[in-house]
Amino acid sequence: MQIETVIDQGGSYLVNESIAVPKSSPGWMLQAVNQWIDDGNTPDYPLREAVERAKAEVDQLRDKKIASGLTYAFPDSEGTIQLRSQQDFANILGIASAGQALTAIGDDETLIYFRDAENVSHPLKGIEAVQMGLAVQDFVSSHYAAAWAHKDALNTENPETYDINEGWPV
């Protein structure tokens, strides 16, 4: 028998699009497939490729959700903290660090200003700046945790029917 194609289906190989050969079942057909592979041929992995594509889509969706920003209740009003770029994260880190420094020296009078996506400047005391930084960290971490849960599920679920749009933080 001439082997033309082999598709790795996880627990078995599909040979020439018609013959299922279990990987756990020793026999001449499995030996022929293994020889075909040893000869330098590569089986197709359509399910693995679909899973990898779905995982990449999860990463893109995670990044899009984070970049949409965090609606935050500042002490004076609600606003959106932008998280589009490394510069946004650096600005937030700087404000949170300044808040830590003010808190460490006991200064609860000096104000730090944060300008939100709506172009509103919010005055923050040191501890409030730290709380804003922690809220951003929690927001980002919760999106990563949701992405990890989706990726773990994709290791066992059918990537063609699995809904990656469910289960994200609000």
PDB file of C-alpha atoms in Angstrom:
ATOM      1  CA  MET A   1       0.000   0.000   0.000  1.00  0.00           C
ATOM      2  CA  GLN A   2       1.301   3.450  -0.955  1.00  0.00           C
ATOM      3  CA  ILE A   3       0.918   6.144   1.728  1.00  0.00           C
ATOM      4  CA  GLU A   4       0.070   9.482   0.139  1.00  0.00           C
ATOM      5  CA  THR A   5      -1.213  11.518   3.094  1.00  0.00           C
ATOM      6  CA  VAL A   6      -1.261  11.209   6.869  1.00  0.00           C
ATOM      7  CA  ILE A   7      -3.346  13.415   9.141  1.00  0.00           C
ATOM      8  CA  ASP A   8      -2.575  13.342  12.867  1.00  0.00           C
ATOM      9  CA  GLN A   9      -5.937  13.321  14.646  1.00  0.00           C
ATOM     10  CA  GLY A  10      -4.599  13.131  18.160  1.00  0.00           C
ATOM     11  CA  GLY A  11      -5.130   9.491  19.151  1.00  0.00           C
ATOM     12  CA  SER A  12      -4.916   8.154  15.633  1.00  0.00           C
ATOM     13  CA  TYR A  13      -3.681   8.811  12.112  1.00  0.00           C
ATOM     14  CA  LEU A  14      -5.924   9.115   9.078  1.00  0.00           C
ATOM     15  CA  VAL A  15      -4.045   7.558   6.166  1.00  0.00           C
ATOM     16  CA  ASN A  16      -4.906   8.478   2.575  1.00  0.00           C
ATOM     17  CA  GLU A  17      -8.071  10.187   3.843  1.00  0.00           C
ATOM     18  CA  SER A  18      -9.779   6.830   4.462  1.00  0.00           C
ATOM     19  CA  ILE A  19      -7.944   4.517   6.877  1.00  0.00           C
ATOM     20  CA  ALA A  20      -7.904   5.242  10.631  1.00  0.00           C
ATOM     21  CA  VAL A  21      -4.812   3.865  12.351  1.00  0.00           C
ATOM     22  CA  PRO A  22      -4.876   4.080  16.173  1.00  0.00           C
ATOM     23  CA  LYS A  23      -1.544   5.140  17.662  1.00  0.00           C
ATOM     24  CA  SER A  24      -1.987   2.678  20.509  1.00  0.00           C
ATOM     25  CA  SER A  25      -2.602  -0.320  18.283  1.00  0.00           C
ATOM     26  CA  PRO A  26       0.592  -2.064  17.151  1.00  0.00           C
ATOM     27  CA  GLY A  27       0.505  -3.562  13.712  1.00  0.00           C
ATOM     28  CA  TRP A  28       1.870  -3.345  10.218  1.00  0.00           C
ATOM     29  CA  MET A  29      -0.168  -0.235   9.346  1.00  0.00           C
ATOM     30  CA  LEU A  30       1.157   1.767  12.303  1.00  0.00           C
ATOM     31  CA  GLN A  31       4.671   0.573  11.437  1.00  0.00           C
ATOM     32  CA  ALA A  32       4.149   1.783   7.863  1.00  0.00           C
ATOM     33  CA  VAL A  33       2.992   5.207   9.074  1.00  0.00           C
ATOM     34  CA  ASN A  34       5.951   5.475  11.456  1.00  0.00           C
ATOM     35  CA  GLN A  35       8.309   4.530   8.623  1.00  0.00           C
ATOM     36  CA  TRP A  36       6.660   7.132   6.374  1.00  0.00           C
ATOM     37  CA  ILE A  37       7.338   9.744   9.098  1.00  0.00           C
ATOM     38  CA  ASP A  38      10.901   8.449   9.646  1.00  0.00           C
ATOM     39  CA  ASP A  39      11.485   8.856   5.902  1.00  0.00           C
ATOM     40  CA  GLY A  40      11.094  12.618   6.360  1.00  0.00           C
ATOM     41  CA  ASN A  41       7.393  13.071   5.721  1.00  0.00           C
ATOM     42  CA  THR A  42       5.324  15.251   8.027  1.00  0.00           C
ATOM     43  CA  PRO A  43       1.732  14.496   8.998  1.00  0.00           C
ATOM     44  CA  ASP A  44      -0.838  17.268   8.733  1.00  0.00           C
ATOM     45  CA  TYR A  45      -2.172  18.546  12.050  1.00  0.00           C
ATOM     46  CA  PRO A  46      -5.395  20.383  11.159  1.00  0.00           C
ATOM     47  CA  LEU A  47      -6.832  20.288  14.675  1.00  0.00           C
ATOM     48  CA  ARG A  48      -3.620  21.579  16.260  1.00  0.00           C
ATOM     49  CA  GLU A  49      -3.431  24.365  13.671  1.00  0.00           C
ATOM     50  CA  ALA A  50      -7.063  25.320  14.377  1.00  0.00           C
ATOM     51  CA  VAL A  51      -6.326  25.384  18.112  1.00  0.00           C
ATOM     52  CA  GLU A  52      -3.268  27.609  17.576  1.00  0.00           C
ATOM     53  CA  ARG A  53      -5.305  29.993  15.400  1.00  0.00           C
ATOM     54  CA  ALA A  54      -8.027  30.136  18.065  1.00  0.00           C
ATOM     55  CA  LYS A  55      -5.452  30.837  20.780  1.00  0.00           C
ATOM     56  CA  ALA A  56      -4.016  33.669  18.684  1.00  0.00           C
ATOM     57  CA  GLU A  57      -7.557  35.065  18.355  1.00  0.00           C
ATOM     58  CA  VAL A  58      -7.888  34.905  22.160  1.00  0.00           C
ATOM     59  CA  ASP A  59      -4.686  36.967  22.487  1.00  0.00           C
ATOM     60  CA  GLN A  60      -5.973  39.535  20.000  1.00  0.00           C
ATOM     61  CA  LEU A  61      -9.335  39.776  21.768  1.00  0.00           C
ATOM     62  CA  ARG A  62      -7.613  40.127  25.175  1.00  0.00           C
ATOM     63  CA  ASP A  63      -5.431  42.958  23.859  1.00  0.00           C
ATOM     64  CA  LYS A  64      -8.426  44.680  22.256  1.00  0.00           C
ATOM     65  CA  LYS A  65     -10.444  44.491  25.475  1.00  0.00           C
ATOM     66  CA  ILE A  66      -7.552  45.892  27.527  1.00  0.00           C
ATOM     67  CA  ALA A  67      -6.926  48.649  24.968  1.00  0.00           C
ATOM     68  CA  SER A  68     -10.574  49.727  25.186  1.00  0.00           C
ATOM     69  CA  GLY A  69      -9.693  51.091  28.614  1.00  0.00           C
ATOM     70  CA  LEU A  70     -10.952  50.852  32.167  1.00  0.00           C
ATOM     71  CA  THR A  71     -13.976  52.807  33.316  1.00  0.00           C
ATOM     72  CA  TYR A  72     -12.894  54.080  36.711  1.00  0.00           C
ATOM     73  CA  ALA A  73     -14.609  55.931  39.546  1.00  0.00           C
ATOM     74  CA  PHE A  74     -12.167  58.718  40.349  1.00  0.00           C
ATOM     75  CA  PRO A  75     -12.802  60.633  43.588  1.00  0.00           C
ATOM     76  CA  ASP A  76     -14.331  63.531  41.658  1.00  0.00           C
ATOM     77  CA  SER A  77     -16.113  61.761  38.771  1.00  0.00           C
ATOM     78  CA  GLU A  78     -16.083  58.700  36.535  1.00  0.00           C
ATOM     79  CA  GLY A  79     -13.686  58.487  33.601  1.00  0.00           C
ATOM     80  CA  THR A  80     -11.864  56.078  31.315  1.00  0.00           C
ATOM     81  CA  ILE A  81      -8.265  55.110  31.907  1.00  0.00           C
ATOM     82  CA  GLN A  82      -6.684  54.560  28.505  1.00  0.00           C
ATOM     83  CA  LEU A  83      -4.561  51.429  28.107  1.00  0.00           C
ATOM     84  CA  ARG A  84      -3.689  51.555  24.412  1.00  0.00           C
ATOM     85  CA  SER A  85       0.073  51.554  24.548  1.00  0.00           C
ATOM     86  CA  GLN A  86       3.199  51.109  26.616  1.00  0.00           C
ATOM     87  CA  GLN A  87       3.228  54.885  27.060  1.00  0.00           C
ATOM     88  CA  ASP A  88      -0.212  54.732  28.725  1.00  0.00           C
ATOM     89  CA  PHE A  89       1.051  52.032  31.094  1.00  0.00           C
ATOM     90  CA  ALA A  90       4.227  54.017  31.819  1.00  0.00           C
ATOM     91  CA  ASN A  91       2.138  57.104  32.694  1.00  0.00           C
ATOM     92  CA  ILE A  92      -0.047  55.082  35.058  1.00  0.00           C
ATOM     93  CA  LEU A  93       2.994  53.451  36.651  1.00  0.00           C
ATOM     94  CA  GLY A  94       4.554  56.884  37.174  1.00  0.00           C
ATOM     95  CA  ILE A  95       1.418  58.249  38.809  1.00  0.00           C
ATOM     96  CA  ALA A  96       1.039  55.170  41.045  1.00  0.00           C
ATOM     97  CA  SER A  97       4.731  55.374  42.008  1.00  0.00           C
ATOM     98  CA  ALA A  98       4.391  59.058  42.860  1.00  0.00           C
ATOM     99  CA  GLY A  99       1.364  58.151  44.956  1.00  0.00           C
ATOM    100  CA  GLN A 100       3.408  55.529  46.797  1.00  0.00           C
ATOM    101  CA  ALA A 101       6.151  58.051  47.498  1.00  0.00           C
ATOM    102  CA  LEU A 102       3.689  60.627  48.841  1.00  0.00           C
ATOM    103  CA  THR A 103       2.004  57.996  50.983  1.00  0.00           C
ATOM    104  CA  ALA A 104       5.358  56.759  52.308  1.00  0.00           C
ATOM    105  CA  ILE A 105       6.333  60.225  53.538  1.00  0.00           C
ATOM    106  CA  GLY A 106       2.891  60.855  55.014  1.00  0.00           C
ATOM    107  CA  ASP A 107       1.923  63.595  52.550  1.00  0.00           C
ATOM    108  CA  ASP A 108      -1.838  63.555  52.098  1.00  0.00           C
ATOM    109  CA  GLU A 109      -2.092  67.102  50.754  1.00  0.00           C
ATOM    110  CA  THR A 110      -0.094  67.083  47.505  1.00  0.00           C
ATOM    111  CA  LEU A 111      -2.216  66.282  44.468  1.00  0.00           C
ATOM    112  CA  ILE A 112      -1.231  64.314  41.397  1.00  0.00           C
ATOM    113  CA  TYR A 113      -3.273  64.915  38.247  1.00  0.00           C
ATOM    114  CA  PHE A 114      -4.397  62.215  35.870  1.00  0.00           C
ATOM    115  CA  ARG A 115      -6.048  63.116  32.561  1.00  0.00           C
ATOM    116  CA  ASP A 116      -8.536  60.506  31.344  1.00  0.00           C
ATOM    117  CA  ALA A 117      -9.744  59.525  27.858  1.00  0.00           C
ATOM    118  CA  GLU A 118     -12.481  62.144  28.066  1.00  0.00           C
ATOM    119  CA  ASN A 119      -9.790  64.830  28.619  1.00  0.00           C
ATOM    120  CA  VAL A 120     -10.835  65.453  32.208  1.00  0.00           C
ATOM    121  CA  SER A 121      -8.069  66.028  34.741  1.00  0.00           C
ATOM    122  CA  HIS A 122      -8.656  64.223  38.023  1.00  0.00           C
ATOM    123  CA  PRO A 123      -6.808  65.386  41.155  1.00  0.00           C
ATOM    124  CA  LEU A 124      -5.556  62.441  43.206  1.00  0.00           C
ATOM    125  CA  LYS A 125      -4.029  62.252  46.656  1.00  0.00           C
ATOM    126  CA  GLY A 126      -1.152  59.812  47.025  1.00  0.00           C
ATOM    127  CA  ILE A 127      -3.250  56.888  48.228  1.00  0.00           C
ATOM    128  CA  GLU A 128      -5.826  57.541  45.498  1.00  0.00           C
ATOM    129  CA  ALA A 129      -3.101  57.372  42.848  1.00  0.00           C
ATOM    130  CA  VAL A 130      -1.949  54.052  44.304  1.00  0.00           C
ATOM    131  CA  GLN A 131      -5.537  52.745  44.281  1.00  0.00           C
ATOM    132  CA  MET A 132      -5.902  53.760  40.628  1.00  0.00           C
ATOM    133  CA  GLY A 133      -2.692  51.885  39.764  1.00  0.00           C
ATOM    134  CA  LEU A 134      -3.947  48.791  41.607  1.00  0.00           C
ATOM    135  CA  ALA A 135      -7.275  48.978  39.765  1.00  0.00           C
ATOM    136  CA  VAL A 136      -5.435  49.024  36.425  1.00  0.00           C
ATOM    137  CA  GLN A 137      -3.285  46.068  37.502  1.00  0.00           C
ATOM    138  CA  ASP A 138      -6.402  44.125  38.547  1.00  0.00           C
ATOM    139  CA  PHE A 139      -8.156  45.003  35.269  1.00  0.00           C
ATOM    140  CA  VAL A 140      -5.248  43.798  33.130  1.00  0.00           C
ATOM    141  CA  SER A 141      -4.605  40.700  35.252  1.00  0.00           C
ATOM    142  CA  SER A 142      -8.259  39.656  35.114  1.00  0.00           C
ATOM    143  CA  HIS A 143      -8.166  39.846  31.305  1.00  0.00           C
ATOM    144  CA  TYR A 144      -5.028  37.715  31.202  1.00  0.00           C
ATOM    145  CA  ALA A 145      -6.669  35.191  33.554  1.00  0.00           C
ATOM    146  CA  ALA A 146      -9.722  35.003  31.266  1.00  0.00           C
ATOM    147  CA  ALA A 147      -7.452  34.496  28.249  1.00  0.00           C
ATOM    148  CA  TRP A 148      -5.575  31.699  30.041  1.00  0.00           C
ATOM    149  CA  ALA A 149      -8.904  30.003  30.869  1.00  0.00           C
ATOM    150  CA  HIS A 150      -9.928  30.190  27.196  1.00  0.00           C
ATOM    151  CA  LYS A 151      -6.583  28.793  26.045  1.00  0.00           C
ATOM    152  CA  ASP A 152      -6.800  25.949  28.566  1.00  0.00           C
ATOM    153  CA  ALA A 153     -10.333  25.158  27.362  1.00  0.00           C
ATOM    154  CA  LEU A 154      -9.147  25.135  23.749  1.00  0.00           C
ATOM    155  CA  ASN A 155      -6.799  22.274  24.623  1.00  0.00           C
ATOM    156  CA  THR A 156      -9.878  20.052  25.006  1.00  0.00           C
ATOM    157  CA  GLU A 157     -12.720  21.847  23.203  1.00  0.00           C
ATOM    158  CA  ASN A 158     -13.389  21.988  19.475  1.00  0.00           C
ATOM    159  CA  PRO A 159     -11.895  25.298  18.316  1.00  0.00           C
ATOM    160  CA  GLU A 160     -14.462  25.554  15.516  1.00  0.00           C
ATOM    161  CA  THR A 161     -17.402  25.718  17.960  1.00  0.00           C
ATOM    162  CA  TYR A 162     -15.808  27.168  21.097  1.00  0.00           C
ATOM    163  CA  ASP A 163     -16.976  30.751  21.852  1.00  0.00           C
ATOM    164  CA  ILE A 164     -14.029  32.916  22.883  1.00  0.00           C
ATOM    165  CA  ASN A 165     -16.303  35.938  23.375  1.00  0.00           C
ATOM    166  CA  GLU A 166     -17.805  34.629  26.612  1.00  0.00           C
ATOM    167  CA  GLY A 167     -16.287  34.775  30.088  1.00  0.00           C
ATOM    168  CA  TRP A 168     -14.405  38.075  29.980  1.00  0.00           C
ATOM    169  CA  PRO A 169     -14.403  40.642  32.814  1.00  0.00           C
ATOM    170  CA  VAL A 170     -16.789  43.511  32.378  1.00  0.00           C
TER     171      VAL A 170
END
